[in-house]
Coordinates of C-alpha atoms and ligand atoms in Angstrom, one line a residue:
X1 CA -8.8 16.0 -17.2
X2 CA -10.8 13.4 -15.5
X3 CA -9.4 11.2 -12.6
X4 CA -8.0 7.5 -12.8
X5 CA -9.3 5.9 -9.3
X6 CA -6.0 4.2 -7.9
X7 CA -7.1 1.1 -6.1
X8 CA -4.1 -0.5 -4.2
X9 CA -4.3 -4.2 -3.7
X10 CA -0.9 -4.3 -1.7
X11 CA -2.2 -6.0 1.3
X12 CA -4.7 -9.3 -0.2
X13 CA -3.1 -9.6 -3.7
X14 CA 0.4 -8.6 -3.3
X15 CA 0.4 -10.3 0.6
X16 CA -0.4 -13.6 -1.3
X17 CA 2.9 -13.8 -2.9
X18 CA 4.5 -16.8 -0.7
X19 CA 6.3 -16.4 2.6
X20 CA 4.8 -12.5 2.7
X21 CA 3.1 -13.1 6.2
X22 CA 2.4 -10.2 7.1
X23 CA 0.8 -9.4 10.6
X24 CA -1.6 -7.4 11.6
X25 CA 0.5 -4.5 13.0
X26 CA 2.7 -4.6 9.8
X27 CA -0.4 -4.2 7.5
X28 CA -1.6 -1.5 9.7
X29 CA 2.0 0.0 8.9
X30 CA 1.5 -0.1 5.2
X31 CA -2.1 0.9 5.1
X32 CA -1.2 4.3 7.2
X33 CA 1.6 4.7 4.6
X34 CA -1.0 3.8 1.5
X35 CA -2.8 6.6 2.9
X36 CA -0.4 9.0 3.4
X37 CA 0.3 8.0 -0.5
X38 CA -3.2 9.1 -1.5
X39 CA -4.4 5.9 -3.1
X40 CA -8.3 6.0 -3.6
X41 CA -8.7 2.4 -2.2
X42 CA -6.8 0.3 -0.2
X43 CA -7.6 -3.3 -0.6
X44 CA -6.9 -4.7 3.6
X45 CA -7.3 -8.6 3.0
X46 CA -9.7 -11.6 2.1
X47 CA -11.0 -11.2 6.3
X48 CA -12.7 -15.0 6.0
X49 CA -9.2 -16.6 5.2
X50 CA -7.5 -16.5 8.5
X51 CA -8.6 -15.1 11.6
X52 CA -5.5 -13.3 11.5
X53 CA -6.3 -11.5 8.5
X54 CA -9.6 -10.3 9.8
X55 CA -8.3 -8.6 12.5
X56 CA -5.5 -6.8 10.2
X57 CA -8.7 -5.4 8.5
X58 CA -10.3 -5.1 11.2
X59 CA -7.8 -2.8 12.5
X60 CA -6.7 -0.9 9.3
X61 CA -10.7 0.1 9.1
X62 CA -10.7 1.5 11.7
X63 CA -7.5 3.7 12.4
X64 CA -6.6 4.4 8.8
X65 CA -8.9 7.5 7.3
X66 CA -8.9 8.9 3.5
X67 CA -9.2 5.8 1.4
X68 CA -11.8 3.4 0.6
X69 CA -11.1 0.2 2.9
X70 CA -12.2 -2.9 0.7
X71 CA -12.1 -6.1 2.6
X72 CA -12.8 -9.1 -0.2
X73 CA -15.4 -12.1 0.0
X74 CA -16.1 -14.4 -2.4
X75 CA -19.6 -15.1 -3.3
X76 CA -20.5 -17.0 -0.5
X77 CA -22.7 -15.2 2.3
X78 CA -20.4 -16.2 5.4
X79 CA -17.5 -14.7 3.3
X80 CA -19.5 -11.4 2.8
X81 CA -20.7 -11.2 6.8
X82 CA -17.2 -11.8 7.6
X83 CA -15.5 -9.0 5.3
X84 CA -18.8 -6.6 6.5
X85 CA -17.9 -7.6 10.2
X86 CA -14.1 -6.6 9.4
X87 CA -15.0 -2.9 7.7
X88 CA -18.0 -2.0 9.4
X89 CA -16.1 0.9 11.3
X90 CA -14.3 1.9 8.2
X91 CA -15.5 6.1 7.3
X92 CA -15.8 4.4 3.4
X93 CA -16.5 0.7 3.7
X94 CA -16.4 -1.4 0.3
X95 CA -17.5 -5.0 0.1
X96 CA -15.4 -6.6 -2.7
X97 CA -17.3 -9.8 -4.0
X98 CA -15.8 -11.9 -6.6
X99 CA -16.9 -14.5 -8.4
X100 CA -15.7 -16.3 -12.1
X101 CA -17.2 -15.5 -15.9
X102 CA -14.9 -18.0 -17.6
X103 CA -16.3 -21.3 -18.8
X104 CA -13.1 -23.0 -17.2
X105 CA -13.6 -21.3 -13.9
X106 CA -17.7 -21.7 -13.8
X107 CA -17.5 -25.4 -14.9
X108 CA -14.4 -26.9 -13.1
X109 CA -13.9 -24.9 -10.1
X110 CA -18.0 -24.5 -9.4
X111 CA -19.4 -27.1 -11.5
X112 CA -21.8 -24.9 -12.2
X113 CA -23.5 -23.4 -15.9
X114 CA -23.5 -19.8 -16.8
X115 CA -26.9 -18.9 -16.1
X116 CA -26.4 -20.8 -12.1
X117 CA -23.0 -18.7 -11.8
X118 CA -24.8 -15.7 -12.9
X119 CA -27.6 -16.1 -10.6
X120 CA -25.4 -16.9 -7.6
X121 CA -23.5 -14.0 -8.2
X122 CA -26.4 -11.7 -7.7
X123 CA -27.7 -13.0 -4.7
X124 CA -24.2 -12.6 -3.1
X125 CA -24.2 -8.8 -5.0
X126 CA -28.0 -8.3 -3.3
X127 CA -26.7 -9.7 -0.1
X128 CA -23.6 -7.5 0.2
X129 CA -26.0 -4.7 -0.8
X130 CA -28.0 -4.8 2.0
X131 CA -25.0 -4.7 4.3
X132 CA -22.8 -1.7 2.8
X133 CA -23.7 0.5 0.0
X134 CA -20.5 0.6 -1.9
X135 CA -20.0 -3.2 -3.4
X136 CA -17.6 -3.9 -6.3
X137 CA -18.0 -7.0 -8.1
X138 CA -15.6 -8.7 -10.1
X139 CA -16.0 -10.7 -12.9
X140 CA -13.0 -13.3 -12.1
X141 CA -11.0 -14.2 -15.1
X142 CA -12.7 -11.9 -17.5
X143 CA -10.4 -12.0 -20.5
X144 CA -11.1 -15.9 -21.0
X145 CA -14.5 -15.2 -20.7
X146 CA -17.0 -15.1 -23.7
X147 CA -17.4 -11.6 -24.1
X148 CA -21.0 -11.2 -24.3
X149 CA -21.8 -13.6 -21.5
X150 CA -19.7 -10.9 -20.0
X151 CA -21.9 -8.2 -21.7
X152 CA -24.7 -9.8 -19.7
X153 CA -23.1 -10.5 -16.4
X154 CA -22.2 -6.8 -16.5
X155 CA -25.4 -5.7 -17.5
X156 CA -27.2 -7.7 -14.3
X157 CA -24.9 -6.6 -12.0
X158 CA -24.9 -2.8 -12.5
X159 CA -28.9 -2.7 -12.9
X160 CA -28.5 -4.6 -9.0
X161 CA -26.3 -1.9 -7.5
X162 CA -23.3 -2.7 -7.6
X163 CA -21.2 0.4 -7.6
X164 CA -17.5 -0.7 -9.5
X165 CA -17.6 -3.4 -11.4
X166 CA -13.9 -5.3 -11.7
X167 CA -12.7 -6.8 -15.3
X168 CA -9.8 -8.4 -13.7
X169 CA -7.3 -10.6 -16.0
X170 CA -6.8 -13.4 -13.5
X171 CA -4.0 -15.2 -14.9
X172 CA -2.3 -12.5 -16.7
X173 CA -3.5 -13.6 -20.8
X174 CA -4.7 -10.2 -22.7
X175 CA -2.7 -8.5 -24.7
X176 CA -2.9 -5.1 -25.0
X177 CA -5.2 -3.9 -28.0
X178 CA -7.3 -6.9 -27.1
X179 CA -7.9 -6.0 -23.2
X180 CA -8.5 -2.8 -24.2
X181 CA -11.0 -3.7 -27.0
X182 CA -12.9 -5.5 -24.1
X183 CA -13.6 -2.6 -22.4
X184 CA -14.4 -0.6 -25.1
X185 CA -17.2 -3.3 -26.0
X186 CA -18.6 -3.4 -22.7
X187 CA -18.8 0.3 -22.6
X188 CA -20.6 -0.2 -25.9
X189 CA -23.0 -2.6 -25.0
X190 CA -23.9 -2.8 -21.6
X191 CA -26.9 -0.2 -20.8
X192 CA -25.8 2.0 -17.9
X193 CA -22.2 1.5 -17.6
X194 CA -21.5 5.1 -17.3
X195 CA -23.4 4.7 -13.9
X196 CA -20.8 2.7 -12.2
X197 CA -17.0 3.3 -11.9
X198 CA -15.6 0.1 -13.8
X199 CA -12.2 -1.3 -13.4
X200 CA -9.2 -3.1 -14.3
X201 CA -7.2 -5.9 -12.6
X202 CA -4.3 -7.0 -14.4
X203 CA -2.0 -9.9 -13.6
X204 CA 1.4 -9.5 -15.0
X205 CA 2.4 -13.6 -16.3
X206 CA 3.3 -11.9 -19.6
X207 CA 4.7 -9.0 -18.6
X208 CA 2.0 -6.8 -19.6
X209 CA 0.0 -5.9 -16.6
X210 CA 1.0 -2.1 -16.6
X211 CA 0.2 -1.8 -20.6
X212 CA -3.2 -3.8 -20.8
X213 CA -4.0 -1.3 -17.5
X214 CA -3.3 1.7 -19.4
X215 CA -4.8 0.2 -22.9
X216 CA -8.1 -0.2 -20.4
X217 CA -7.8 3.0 -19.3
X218 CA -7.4 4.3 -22.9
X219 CA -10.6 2.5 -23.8
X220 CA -12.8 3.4 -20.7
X221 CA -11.5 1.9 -17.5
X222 CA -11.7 4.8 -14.7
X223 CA -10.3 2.4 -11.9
X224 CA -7.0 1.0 -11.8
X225 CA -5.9 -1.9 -9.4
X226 CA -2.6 -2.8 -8.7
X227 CA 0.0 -3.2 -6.0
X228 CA 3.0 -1.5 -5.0
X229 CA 6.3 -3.5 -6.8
X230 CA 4.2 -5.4 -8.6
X231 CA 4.0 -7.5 -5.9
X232 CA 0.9 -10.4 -6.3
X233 CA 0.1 -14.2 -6.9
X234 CA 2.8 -15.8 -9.2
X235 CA 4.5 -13.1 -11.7
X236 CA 2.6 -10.2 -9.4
X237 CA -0.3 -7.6 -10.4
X238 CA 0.3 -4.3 -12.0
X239 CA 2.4 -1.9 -10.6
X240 CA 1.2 1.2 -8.9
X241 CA 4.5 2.9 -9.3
X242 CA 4.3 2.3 -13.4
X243 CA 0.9 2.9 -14.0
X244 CA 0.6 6.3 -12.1
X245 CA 4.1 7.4 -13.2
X246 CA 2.8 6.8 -16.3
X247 CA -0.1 8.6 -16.2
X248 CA 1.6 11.4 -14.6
X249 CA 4.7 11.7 -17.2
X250 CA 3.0 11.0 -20.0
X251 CA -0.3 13.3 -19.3
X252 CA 0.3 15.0 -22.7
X253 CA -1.2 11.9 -24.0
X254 CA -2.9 10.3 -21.4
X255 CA -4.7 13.6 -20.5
X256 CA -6.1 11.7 -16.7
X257 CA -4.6 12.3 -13.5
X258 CA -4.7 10.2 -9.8
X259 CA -4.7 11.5 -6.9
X260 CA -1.1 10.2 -5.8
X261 CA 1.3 12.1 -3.8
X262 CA 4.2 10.4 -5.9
X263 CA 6.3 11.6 -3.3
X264 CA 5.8 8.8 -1.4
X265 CA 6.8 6.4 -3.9
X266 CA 10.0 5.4 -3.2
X267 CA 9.2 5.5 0.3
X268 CA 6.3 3.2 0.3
X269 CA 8.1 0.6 -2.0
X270 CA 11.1 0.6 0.8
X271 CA 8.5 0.0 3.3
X272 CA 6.5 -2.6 1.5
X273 CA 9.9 -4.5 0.5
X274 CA 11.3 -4.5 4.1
X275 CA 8.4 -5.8 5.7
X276 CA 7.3 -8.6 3.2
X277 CA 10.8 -9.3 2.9
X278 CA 10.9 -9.1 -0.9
X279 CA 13.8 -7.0 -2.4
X280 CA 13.4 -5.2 -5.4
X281 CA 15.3 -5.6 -8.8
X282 CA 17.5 -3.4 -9.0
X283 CA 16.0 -2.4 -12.6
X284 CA 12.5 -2.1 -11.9
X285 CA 11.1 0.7 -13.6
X286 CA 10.3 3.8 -10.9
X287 CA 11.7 2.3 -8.2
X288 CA 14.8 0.0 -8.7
X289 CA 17.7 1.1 -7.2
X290 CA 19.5 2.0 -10.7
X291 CA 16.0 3.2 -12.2
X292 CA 18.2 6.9 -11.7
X293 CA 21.7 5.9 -11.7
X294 CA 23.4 7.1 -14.9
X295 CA 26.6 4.4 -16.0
X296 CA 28.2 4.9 -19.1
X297 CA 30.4 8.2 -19.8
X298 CA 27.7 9.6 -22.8
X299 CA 24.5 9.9 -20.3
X300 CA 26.7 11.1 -17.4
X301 CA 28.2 13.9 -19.6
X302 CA 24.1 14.4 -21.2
X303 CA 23.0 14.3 -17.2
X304 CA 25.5 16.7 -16.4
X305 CA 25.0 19.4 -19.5
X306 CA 21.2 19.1 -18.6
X307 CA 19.5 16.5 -16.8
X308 CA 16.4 16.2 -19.3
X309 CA 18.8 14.7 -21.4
X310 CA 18.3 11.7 -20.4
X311 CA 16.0 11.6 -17.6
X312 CA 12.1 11.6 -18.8
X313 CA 11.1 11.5 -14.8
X314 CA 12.4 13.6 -12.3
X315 CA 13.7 11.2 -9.4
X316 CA 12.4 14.2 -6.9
X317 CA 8.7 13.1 -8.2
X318 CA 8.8 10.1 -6.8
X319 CA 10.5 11.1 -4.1
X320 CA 14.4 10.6 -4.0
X321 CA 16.2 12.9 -1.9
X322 CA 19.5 13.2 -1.4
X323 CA 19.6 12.0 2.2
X324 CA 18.1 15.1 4.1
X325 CA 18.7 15.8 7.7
X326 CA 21.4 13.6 8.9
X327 CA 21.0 12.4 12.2
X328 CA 24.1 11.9 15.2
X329 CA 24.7 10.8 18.9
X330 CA 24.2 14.3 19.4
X331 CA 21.3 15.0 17.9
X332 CA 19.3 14.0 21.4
X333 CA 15.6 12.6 21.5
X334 CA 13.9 15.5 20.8
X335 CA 15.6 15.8 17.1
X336 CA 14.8 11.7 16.7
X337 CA 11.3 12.0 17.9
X338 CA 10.6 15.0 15.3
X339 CA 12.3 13.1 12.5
X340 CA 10.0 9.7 13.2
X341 CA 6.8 11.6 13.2
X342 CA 7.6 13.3 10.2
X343 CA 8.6 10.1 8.6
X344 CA 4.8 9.2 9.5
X345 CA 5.5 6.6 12.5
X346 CA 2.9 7.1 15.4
X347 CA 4.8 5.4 18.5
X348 CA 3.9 4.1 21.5
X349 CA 6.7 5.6 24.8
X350 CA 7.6 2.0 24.7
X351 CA 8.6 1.9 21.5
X352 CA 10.0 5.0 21.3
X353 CA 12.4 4.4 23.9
X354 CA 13.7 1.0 22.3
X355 CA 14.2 3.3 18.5
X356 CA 15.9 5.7 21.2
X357 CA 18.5 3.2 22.7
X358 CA 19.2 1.2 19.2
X359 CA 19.5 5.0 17.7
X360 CA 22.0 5.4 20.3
X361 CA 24.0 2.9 19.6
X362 CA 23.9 2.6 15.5
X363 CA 25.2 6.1 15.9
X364 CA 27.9 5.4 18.1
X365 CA 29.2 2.9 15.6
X366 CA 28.1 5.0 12.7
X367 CA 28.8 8.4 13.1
X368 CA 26.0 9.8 10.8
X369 CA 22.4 8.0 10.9
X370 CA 20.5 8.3 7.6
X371 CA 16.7 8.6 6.8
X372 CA 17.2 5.0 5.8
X373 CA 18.4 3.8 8.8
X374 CA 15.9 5.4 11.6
X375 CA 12.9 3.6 9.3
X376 CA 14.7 0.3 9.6
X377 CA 15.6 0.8 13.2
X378 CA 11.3 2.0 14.3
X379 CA 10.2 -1.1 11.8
X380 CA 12.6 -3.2 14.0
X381 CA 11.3 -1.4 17.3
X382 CA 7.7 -2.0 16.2
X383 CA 8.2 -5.5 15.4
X384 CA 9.6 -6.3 18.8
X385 CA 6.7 -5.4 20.8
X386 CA 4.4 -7.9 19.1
X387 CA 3.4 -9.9 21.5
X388 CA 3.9 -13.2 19.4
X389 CA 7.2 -12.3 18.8
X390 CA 9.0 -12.5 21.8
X391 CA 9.4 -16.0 23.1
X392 CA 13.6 -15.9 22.9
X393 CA 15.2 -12.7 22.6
X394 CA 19.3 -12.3 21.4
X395 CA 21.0 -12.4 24.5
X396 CA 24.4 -12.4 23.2
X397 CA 26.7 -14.1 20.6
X398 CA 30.2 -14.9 20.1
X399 CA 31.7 -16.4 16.9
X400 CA 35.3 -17.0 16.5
X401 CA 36.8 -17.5 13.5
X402 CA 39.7 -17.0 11.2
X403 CA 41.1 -18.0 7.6
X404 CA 41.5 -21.9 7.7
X405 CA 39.5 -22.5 11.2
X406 CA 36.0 -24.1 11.4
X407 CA 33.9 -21.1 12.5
X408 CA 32.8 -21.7 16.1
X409 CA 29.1 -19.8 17.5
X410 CA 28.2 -19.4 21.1
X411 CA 25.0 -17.9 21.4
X412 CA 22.7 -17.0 24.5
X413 CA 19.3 -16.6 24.1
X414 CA 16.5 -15.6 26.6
X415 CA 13.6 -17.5 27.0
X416 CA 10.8 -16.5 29.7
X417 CA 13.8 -15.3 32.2
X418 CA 16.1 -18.0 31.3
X419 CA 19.6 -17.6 29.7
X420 CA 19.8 -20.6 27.7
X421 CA 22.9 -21.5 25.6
X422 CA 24.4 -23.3 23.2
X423 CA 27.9 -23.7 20.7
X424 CA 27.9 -25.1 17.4
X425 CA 30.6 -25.0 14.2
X426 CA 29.1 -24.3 11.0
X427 CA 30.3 -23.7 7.5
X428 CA 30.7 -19.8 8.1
X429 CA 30.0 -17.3 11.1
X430 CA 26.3 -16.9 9.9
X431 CA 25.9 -20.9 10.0
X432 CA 27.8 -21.6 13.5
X433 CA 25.0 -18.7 14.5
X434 CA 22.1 -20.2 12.9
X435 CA 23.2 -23.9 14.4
X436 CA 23.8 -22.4 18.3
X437 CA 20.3 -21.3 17.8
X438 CA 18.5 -24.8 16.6
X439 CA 20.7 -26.3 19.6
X440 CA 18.9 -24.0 21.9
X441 CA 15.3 -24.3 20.2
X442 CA 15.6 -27.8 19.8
X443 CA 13.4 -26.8 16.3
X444 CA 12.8 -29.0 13.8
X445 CA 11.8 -26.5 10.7
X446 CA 13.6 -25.8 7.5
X447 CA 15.7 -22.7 7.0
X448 CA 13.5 -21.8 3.2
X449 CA 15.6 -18.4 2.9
X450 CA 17.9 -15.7 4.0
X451 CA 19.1 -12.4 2.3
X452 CA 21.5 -9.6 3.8
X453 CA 21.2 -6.1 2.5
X454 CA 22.7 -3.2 2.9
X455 CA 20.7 0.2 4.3
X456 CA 22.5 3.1 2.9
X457 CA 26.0 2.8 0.3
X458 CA 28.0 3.8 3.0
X459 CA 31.6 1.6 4.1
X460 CA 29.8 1.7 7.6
X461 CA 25.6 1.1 6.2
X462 CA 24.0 -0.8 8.8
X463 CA 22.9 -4.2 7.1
X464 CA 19.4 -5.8 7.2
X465 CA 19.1 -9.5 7.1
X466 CA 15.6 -11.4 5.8
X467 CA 15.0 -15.1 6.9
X468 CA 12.2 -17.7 6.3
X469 CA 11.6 -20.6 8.1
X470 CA 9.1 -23.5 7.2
X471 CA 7.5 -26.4 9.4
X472 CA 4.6 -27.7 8.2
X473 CA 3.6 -26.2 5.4
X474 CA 3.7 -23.3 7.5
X475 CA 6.0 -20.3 6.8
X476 CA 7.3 -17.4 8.8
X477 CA 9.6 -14.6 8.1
X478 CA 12.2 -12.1 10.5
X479 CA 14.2 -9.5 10.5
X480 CA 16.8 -7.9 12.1
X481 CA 19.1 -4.9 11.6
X482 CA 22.0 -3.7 12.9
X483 CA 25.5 -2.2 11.7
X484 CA 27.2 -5.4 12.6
X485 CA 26.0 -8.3 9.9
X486 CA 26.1 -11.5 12.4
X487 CA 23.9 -9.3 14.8
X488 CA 21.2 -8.8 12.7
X489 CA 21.3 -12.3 11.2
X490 CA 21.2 -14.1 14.7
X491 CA 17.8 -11.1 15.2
X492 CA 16.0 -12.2 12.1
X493 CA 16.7 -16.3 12.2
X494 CA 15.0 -15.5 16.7
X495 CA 12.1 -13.3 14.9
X496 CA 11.5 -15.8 12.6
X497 CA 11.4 -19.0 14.8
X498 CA 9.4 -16.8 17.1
X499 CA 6.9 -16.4 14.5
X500 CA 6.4 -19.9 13.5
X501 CA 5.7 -21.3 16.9
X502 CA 3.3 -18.4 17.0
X503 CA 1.5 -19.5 14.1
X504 CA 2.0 -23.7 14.6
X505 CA 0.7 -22.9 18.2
X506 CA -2.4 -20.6 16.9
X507 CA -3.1 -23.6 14.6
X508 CA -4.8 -26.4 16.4
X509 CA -4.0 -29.0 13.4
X510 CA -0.4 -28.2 13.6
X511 CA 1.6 -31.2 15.4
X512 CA 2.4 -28.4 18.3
X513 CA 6.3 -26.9 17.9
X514 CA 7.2 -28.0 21.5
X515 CA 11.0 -26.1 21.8
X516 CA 13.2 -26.9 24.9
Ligands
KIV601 O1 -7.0 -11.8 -10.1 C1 -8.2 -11.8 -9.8 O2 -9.1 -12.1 -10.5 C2 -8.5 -11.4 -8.4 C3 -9.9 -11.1 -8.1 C4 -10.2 -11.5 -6.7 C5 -10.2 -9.7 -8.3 O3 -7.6 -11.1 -7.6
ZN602 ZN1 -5.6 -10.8 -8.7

């Protein structure tokens, strides 16, 4: 069987999706847990887009070891010594240079003609060659491209070195048997092909990312990219989850393999979904939360009688246990410090003693603390001790309230040793909360969103609460758990205005956020 190369795009595709933010500790988060999944490639960021983002891969290149650390340039020299500057340290640097095949994209976005685009595209290819020796170059919006411009854009770039060449479906228009037949005639016609490793990037507007990846695949493609939930620009990129479950259930037919531990599936997608704050349908294939759950009286008796019935994957493969060692007050540091390093987390005393006291009292309240609920309490932990986080912390709230009463906030917040507080009456406890706090920040931003969610199914689940704030055009997201709902919505709305002033002050256009 030969080996599908699984190159995850989580952290620049999917991290484009908008209000995703992430910062540089939290894609450090998901790029150790990308590795600990066994993906071939892990694609850290665009590093010439934000300063930010450069040190994110910056970072990942250098503490995360296994997988191929691409950092992405387009075909523009300062791009390429930027994302070379980012990976240098990496143990498998790629330079990832991109640059468009279409007519529509070489005439309106470049002004350009084919044989200028082509040209320009070689000298960036050359360039990035003589800074790292593993360069993939894609061939941007390749299914609206002629196909035997493409044949020759193909041909010119493998004979100058390039080592995977990317046919990526930019805005999500093939259609199955077509996108495959593409890759089948460049396999065809392009002298050498079998040299390089070439690959497929699907966009998922149709809904067809996962099948053109696997009709490429069929035909020739030996590199997948894709990003965990399907996360990515408008309707998202292929999902990792679909395509290697895929491969792995249906191998009869398929006959490739990856190199996936799918065992850290559902774990990774949890992560992912916490920390960009985007929840996932509950019937997403793989990893929705009722992708396993069994309703009506027929499969449950099937289930029951014999679980092949009707389960085609087992939910163990992709790793859903039934919760495995519960955790109590009892269970004493030692027990929670072995429990968060075999969950993978790697922290600081600091930040273990913060998870320690929250663990403390989530069990006092809860009795019995889940899997679940440790990762959200260390995320939480981890989060705190960003420095551009911490401007206010949650002092304390009050909220009284009752059926036929305006609820009534009074919140404390600490700012740079100061208690400062404020009272406000909102439309529900949540709003009074939120209201205290713009009386205290004196900010001006726009509350874009805000989601509660449960941990576990438990009566007594701790909840976790996702806000985003905008000012600006700038957008900024927190979170906050806790078993009490108000708590961890007054945590997440604090986390989020923290972030935005960090990123209006960072920002010398921004009119400077100037709170109280
Ligand atoms: O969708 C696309 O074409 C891309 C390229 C940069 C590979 O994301
Ligand atoms: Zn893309």
């Amino acid at each position: 069987m030969e080996k599908i190369f699984v190159f995850d795009t989580t952290l620049r595709d999917g991290e484009q999706v908008p209000g995703a933010c992430l910062n540089p500790r939290e894609k450090l988060e998901i790029a150790l847990q990308l590795a600990r999944l066994k993906v071939d490639a892990i694609e850290a960021g665009f590093p010439v887009s934000s300063p930010g983002d450069f040190e994110a891969v910056k970072a990942i290149a250098e503490k995360v070891k296994g997988p191929t650390i691409v950092a992405l340039a387009r075909a523009v020299r300062k791009d390429i010594e930027t994302a070379w500057d980012a990976i240098k340290k990496a143990e498998k640097p790629r330079i990832h240079v991109f640059l468009g095949t279409s007519d529509i994209h070489i005439r309106k976005k470049f002004g350009l003609d084919r044989d200028k685009a082509l040209e320009r595209g070689l000298e960036a290819l050359k360039f990035a060659k003589s800074l790292c020796p593993d360069v993939e170059y894609s061939t941007e919006d390749a299914s609206r491209s002629d196909p035997d411009y493409l044949v020759q854009v193909v041909g010119q770039v493998v004979a100058a070195g390039a080592t995977v060449v990317n046919i990526p479906d930019t805005v999500g228009y093939a259609v199955p048997r077509q996108f495959g037949r593409l890759i089948s005639y460049l396999k065809a016609k392009v002298p050498d092909i079998d040299k390089i490793v070439l690959s497929v990037h699907c966009h998922n507007d149709l809904g067809l990312a996962t099948a053109n990846t696997l009709s490429a695949v069929e035909n020739g493609a030996r590199q997948v990219e894709c990003t965990m939930n399907g996360l990515g620009e408008r309707a998202g990129n292929a999902s990792l989850e679909e395509i290697v479950m895929a491969i792995k259930t249906r191998e009869d037919y398929f006959k490739f393999f990856t190199a996936v531990n799918t065992r850290e599936i559902m774990k990774t997608s949890k992560l992912v979904s916490r920390m960009m704050g985007m929840p996932v349908q509950a019937n997403k294939a793989i990893v929705g939360s009722n992708a396993f759950a069994h309703s009506s009286g027929i499969h449950q008796d099937g289930i029951l009688k014999d679980r092949a019935t009707y389960e085609a994957i087992r939910p163990e493969d992709v790793g859903i246990t039934e919760h495995a060692m519960v955790l109590t007050a009892r269970s004493g540091r030692h027990a929670l410090k072995h429990k968060i390093s075999e969950m993978g987390y790697d922290l600081q005393e600091q930040e273990f003693e913060a998870v320690y006291n929250e663990f403390l009292s989530v069990a006092d309240k809860k009795r019995r603390v889940y899997d679940e609920d440790v990762a959200v309490i260390v995320q939480d932990a981890i989060f705190a001790h960003l420095d551009h986080s911490k401007l206010y912390t949650l002092e304390s709230y009050k909220v009284a309230t009752g059926n036929g009463e305006v609820p009534e906030a009074r919140v404390k917040l600490r700012r740079e040793g100061v208690v400062l507080e404020a009272s406000a009456q909102g439309a529900g406890p949540i709003d009074a909360i939120f209201k205290a706090i713009d009386g205290i920040v004196g900010a001006d931003h726009k509350l874009e969103d805000f989601q509660v969610k449960a941990v576990t199914e438990t009566k007594e689940a701790m909840g976790i609460a996702t806000v985003r704030v905008s000012r600006e055009g700038f957008r900024a997201l927190g979170r906050g758990s806790s078993t009490d709902i108000l708590k961890a919505s007054a945590k997440a709305y604090v986390q989020a205005i923290n972030r935005l002033y960090w990123l209006l002050r960072r920002n010398p256009e921004a009119d400077i956020y100037n709170p109280k």
